[in-house]
Amino acid sequence: MRVKICGITQPQQSVAIASMGATALGFICVPTSPRYVTTSQIRAAVAELPANIDTIGVFANASIPEISQIVLDSGLTGVQLHGDELPDFCYQLRQALPNVEILKAMRINSLEHLDTVVDYTKYVDTLLLDAYHPQQLGGTGKTLDWTMLEQFNPNCPWFLAGGLTADNILEALSQVNPSGIDLSSGVERTPGDKDLDKVAKLFEKLASR
Ligand SMILES: O=C(O)c1ccccc1N[C@@H]1O[C@H](COP(=O)(O)O)[C@@H](O)[C@H]1O
């Protein structure tokens, strides 16, 4: 299973978290986020990581030229769209960045909303399901109603996100069957400062399954 730790701001933490077993690291490219990092910060972190670690930039309602420039300048391997991007935007981004993984994050608040994810599966590599929050785009620590996802089986890989921690991950995975998991605020001390003890506890829990 893929394990993505998101909201990395410190290069030395990215190396440590990769060595603990993360398969992907996320860098927030949303300027209003307390976890925002610049292109040069991302490039410095990416340069220190082994080539097998996926490096994902998180964007919200950015333009295709903005996203493309940051990807090319930083060496990111993937783009996570965490705003209100429509399927056609994902299609256009795929044309601009054919060799980059495209993840579409959906902030789910109802079963009806969950049904709309099928509109994206043709245009993206991977879906990511996060909890809906009325004021914040992400990194909220809010969990999804996992019972809604018990039968969820889209025809592309998907990450479970939203409020996951070392303490609730086994309960979540007993109810749903994602291809990967994504954690941010649940493994940090303050926004952007990851707590390596919490990350280590997460991997202990995953190894105990
Ligand atoms: O983390 C942020 O600040 C952020 C800002 C804007 C869009 C997305 C953001 N984070 C993403 O939120 C989810 C879940 O986070 P959490 O585990 O509930 O704290 C995760 O995918 C982050 O990439």
Coordinates of C-alpha atoms and ligand atoms in Angstrom, one line a residue:
M1 CA 0.0 0.0 0.0
R2 CA 1.3 3.5 -0.8
V3 CA 1.8 5.8 2.2
K4 CA 2.0 9.5 1.5
I5 CA 3.0 12.0 4.2
C6 CA 1.9 15.4 3.2
G7 CA 2.8 19.0 4.2
I8 CA 6.5 18.6 4.4
T9 CA 8.5 21.8 4.9
Q10 CA 11.9 20.7 6.1
P11 CA 14.3 18.7 3.8
Q12 CA 15.8 16.7 6.7
Q13 CA 12.3 15.6 7.8
S14 CA 11.6 14.4 4.2
V15 CA 14.7 12.2 4.2
A16 CA 13.9 10.8 7.7
I17 CA 10.2 10.1 6.8
A18 CA 11.2 8.4 3.5
S19 CA 13.6 6.2 5.3
M20 CA 10.8 5.1 7.7
G21 CA 8.8 3.7 4.8
A22 CA 6.8 6.5 3.2
T23 CA 6.4 5.9 -0.5
A24 CA 5.3 9.5 -1.3
L25 CA 5.8 12.9 0.2
G26 CA 3.6 15.9 -0.4
F27 CA 4.6 19.6 -0.7
I28 CA 1.9 22.3 -0.3
C29 CA 2.0 24.8 -3.2
V30 CA -1.1 26.7 -1.9
P31 CA 0.2 30.1 -0.8
T32 CA -2.5 30.6 1.9
S33 CA -1.6 27.4 3.7
P34 CA 0.6 27.4 6.8
R35 CA 2.4 24.5 5.2
Y36 CA 3.2 26.4 2.0
V37 CA 6.7 25.9 0.5
T38 CA 8.4 27.7 -2.3
T39 CA 9.7 26.1 -5.5
S40 CA 13.3 26.3 -4.3
Q41 CA 12.4 24.7 -1.0
I42 CA 10.7 21.8 -2.9
R43 CA 13.7 21.5 -5.2
A44 CA 16.1 21.3 -2.3
A45 CA 14.0 18.6 -0.6
V46 CA 13.5 16.6 -3.8
A47 CA 17.3 16.6 -4.5
E48 CA 18.0 14.8 -1.2
L49 CA 15.4 12.0 -1.7
P50 CA 15.9 8.6 -3.3
A51 CA 14.5 8.3 -6.8
N52 CA 11.8 5.8 -5.8
I53 CA 10.0 8.3 -3.6
D54 CA 7.0 10.0 -5.3
T55 CA 7.1 13.7 -4.7
I56 CA 3.7 15.3 -5.0
G57 CA 2.9 19.0 -5.2
V58 CA -0.5 20.0 -3.8
F59 CA -2.3 22.8 -5.7
A60 CA -5.7 24.4 -5.4
N61 CA -7.3 26.3 -8.3
A62 CA -3.9 27.2 -9.8
S63 CA -3.5 27.7 -13.5
I64 CA -1.9 25.1 -15.8
P65 CA 1.1 27.4 -16.6
E66 CA 1.6 28.0 -12.9
I67 CA 1.5 24.3 -12.1
S68 CA 3.7 23.3 -15.0
Q69 CA 6.4 25.8 -14.1
I70 CA 6.6 24.7 -10.5
V71 CA 6.7 21.0 -11.6
L72 CA 9.5 21.6 -14.1
D73 CA 11.5 23.8 -11.8
S74 CA 11.3 21.6 -8.7
G75 CA 11.4 18.0 -10.1
L76 CA 8.0 16.9 -8.6
T77 CA 6.8 13.6 -9.9
G78 CA 3.1 14.3 -9.3
V79 CA 0.4 16.9 -8.9
Q80 CA -2.5 16.8 -6.4
L81 CA -5.4 19.0 -7.4
H82 CA -7.1 19.9 -4.1
G83 CA -9.4 22.7 -5.3
D84 CA -12.5 22.9 -7.5
E85 CA -10.8 21.7 -10.7
L86 CA -13.2 20.1 -13.2
P87 CA -12.6 16.9 -15.2
D88 CA -11.7 19.0 -18.3
F89 CA -9.0 20.8 -16.3
C90 CA -7.5 17.4 -15.4
Y91 CA -7.6 16.5 -19.1
Q92 CA -5.8 19.7 -20.1
L93 CA -3.2 19.3 -17.4
R94 CA -2.5 15.7 -18.6
Q95 CA -1.8 17.2 -22.1
A96 CA 0.6 19.7 -20.5
L97 CA 2.3 17.2 -18.2
P98 CA 2.0 13.8 -19.8
N99 CA 4.6 12.1 -17.6
V100 CA 3.5 13.4 -14.3
E101 CA 1.1 11.6 -12.0
I102 CA -2.2 13.5 -11.6
L103 CA -4.2 13.0 -8.4
K104 CA -7.6 14.6 -7.9
A105 CA -8.6 15.3 -4.4
M106 CA -12.3 15.3 -3.7
R107 CA -13.6 16.8 -0.4
I108 CA -16.5 14.5 0.2
N109 CA -19.6 15.5 2.2
S110 CA -22.3 13.1 1.0
L111 CA -23.0 9.9 -0.9
E112 CA -24.3 12.0 -3.8
H113 CA -21.0 13.8 -3.9
L114 CA -19.1 10.6 -3.8
D115 CA -20.9 9.5 -7.0
T116 CA -19.3 12.4 -8.9
V117 CA -15.8 11.0 -8.7
V118 CA -16.5 8.7 -11.6
D119 CA -16.4 11.8 -13.8
Y120 CA -12.7 12.1 -13.1
T121 CA -11.4 8.5 -13.4
K122 CA -10.7 8.8 -17.2
Y123 CA -8.6 11.9 -16.8
V124 CA -6.5 11.3 -13.7
D125 CA -4.1 8.5 -12.5
T126 CA -5.3 8.5 -8.9
L127 CA -8.2 9.8 -6.7
L128 CA -7.8 11.1 -3.2
L129 CA -10.7 11.3 -0.8
D130 CA -10.6 14.0 1.9
A131 CA -13.1 15.2 4.4
Y132 CA -15.2 18.3 3.5
H133 CA -14.6 21.4 5.7
P134 CA -16.6 24.6 5.0
Q135 CA -13.7 27.0 5.5
Q136 CA -10.5 25.1 4.8
L137 CA -9.3 23.3 1.7
G138 CA -7.2 20.7 3.4
G139 CA -4.9 19.8 6.3
T140 CA -8.0 20.1 8.5
G141 CA -7.6 16.9 10.6
K142 CA -11.3 16.1 9.9
T143 CA -12.1 12.5 9.2
L144 CA -14.5 11.2 6.5
D145 CA -17.5 9.1 7.4
W146 CA -15.7 5.8 6.5
T147 CA -18.9 3.8 6.4
M148 CA -19.7 5.8 3.2
L149 CA -16.7 4.2 1.6
E150 CA -17.2 0.6 2.5
Q151 CA -18.4 -0.2 -1.1
F152 CA -16.2 2.4 -2.8
N153 CA -14.3 0.7 -5.6
P154 CA -13.5 3.2 -8.5
N155 CA -11.7 2.0 -11.6
C156 CA -8.5 3.8 -10.7
P157 CA -6.3 3.7 -7.6
W158 CA -7.3 5.9 -4.7
F159 CA -5.9 7.4 -1.5
L160 CA -7.8 7.7 1.8
A161 CA -7.0 11.1 3.4
G162 CA -8.6 13.3 6.1
G163 CA -7.7 13.2 9.8
L164 CA -5.8 10.0 9.7
T165 CA -3.4 9.3 12.7
A166 CA -1.4 6.4 14.1
D167 CA -4.3 5.9 16.6
N168 CA -7.1 5.6 14.0
I169 CA -5.4 4.1 11.0
L170 CA -6.2 0.5 11.8
E171 CA -9.8 1.2 12.4
A172 CA -10.0 3.1 9.1
L173 CA -8.3 0.3 7.2
S174 CA -10.7 -2.3 8.8
Q175 CA -13.6 -0.5 7.1
V176 CA -12.2 0.6 3.7
N177 CA -9.8 -0.7 1.2
P178 CA -7.8 2.1 -0.4
S179 CA -4.7 1.7 -2.6
G180 CA -2.9 4.2 -0.4
I181 CA -3.2 6.5 2.7
D182 CA -2.3 10.1 3.1
L183 CA -1.6 11.8 6.4
S184 CA -0.7 15.4 7.3
S185 CA -1.9 17.1 10.5
G186 CA -2.2 13.8 12.3
V187 CA 1.6 13.3 12.2
E188 CA 2.8 16.8 13.1
R189 CA 3.6 19.0 16.1
T190 CA 2.5 22.3 14.5
P191 CA 1.5 22.9 10.8
G192 CA 4.5 21.9 8.7
D193 CA 6.6 20.5 11.5
K194 CA 6.2 16.7 11.3
D195 CA 6.5 14.7 14.6
L196 CA 8.8 11.8 13.7
D197 CA 7.7 9.8 16.7
K198 CA 4.1 10.0 15.4
V199 CA 5.3 8.9 11.9
A200 CA 7.3 6.0 13.5
K201 CA 4.2 4.9 15.4
L202 CA 2.2 5.0 12.2
F203 CA 4.6 2.6 10.5
E204 CA 4.6 0.3 13.6
K205 CA 0.8 0.1 13.4
L206 CA 0.9 -0.6 9.7
A207 CA 3.5 -3.3 10.2
S208 CA 1.3 -5.0 12.8
R209 CA -1.6 -5.6 10.4
Ligands
LIG1 O1 -2.3 20.8 4.4 C1 -2.7 21.9 3.9 O2 -2.4 23.0 4.5 C2 -3.5 21.9 2.7 C3 -3.8 23.1 2.1 C4 -4.6 23.2 0.9 C5 -5.0 22.0 0.3 C6 -4.7 20.8 0.9 C7 -3.9 20.7 2.0 N1 -3.6 19.5 2.7 C8 -4.1 18.2 2.3 O3 -5.2 17.8 3.1 C9 -5.3 16.4 3.2 C10 -5.7 15.9 4.5 O4 -5.0 16.5 5.6 P1 -5.2 16.0 7.1 O5 -4.5 14.6 7.2 O6 -6.6 16.0 7.4 O7 -4.4 17.0 7.9 C11 -4.0 15.9 2.7 O8 -4.2 15.3 1.5 C12 -3.1 17.1 2.5 O9 -2.4 16.9 1.3

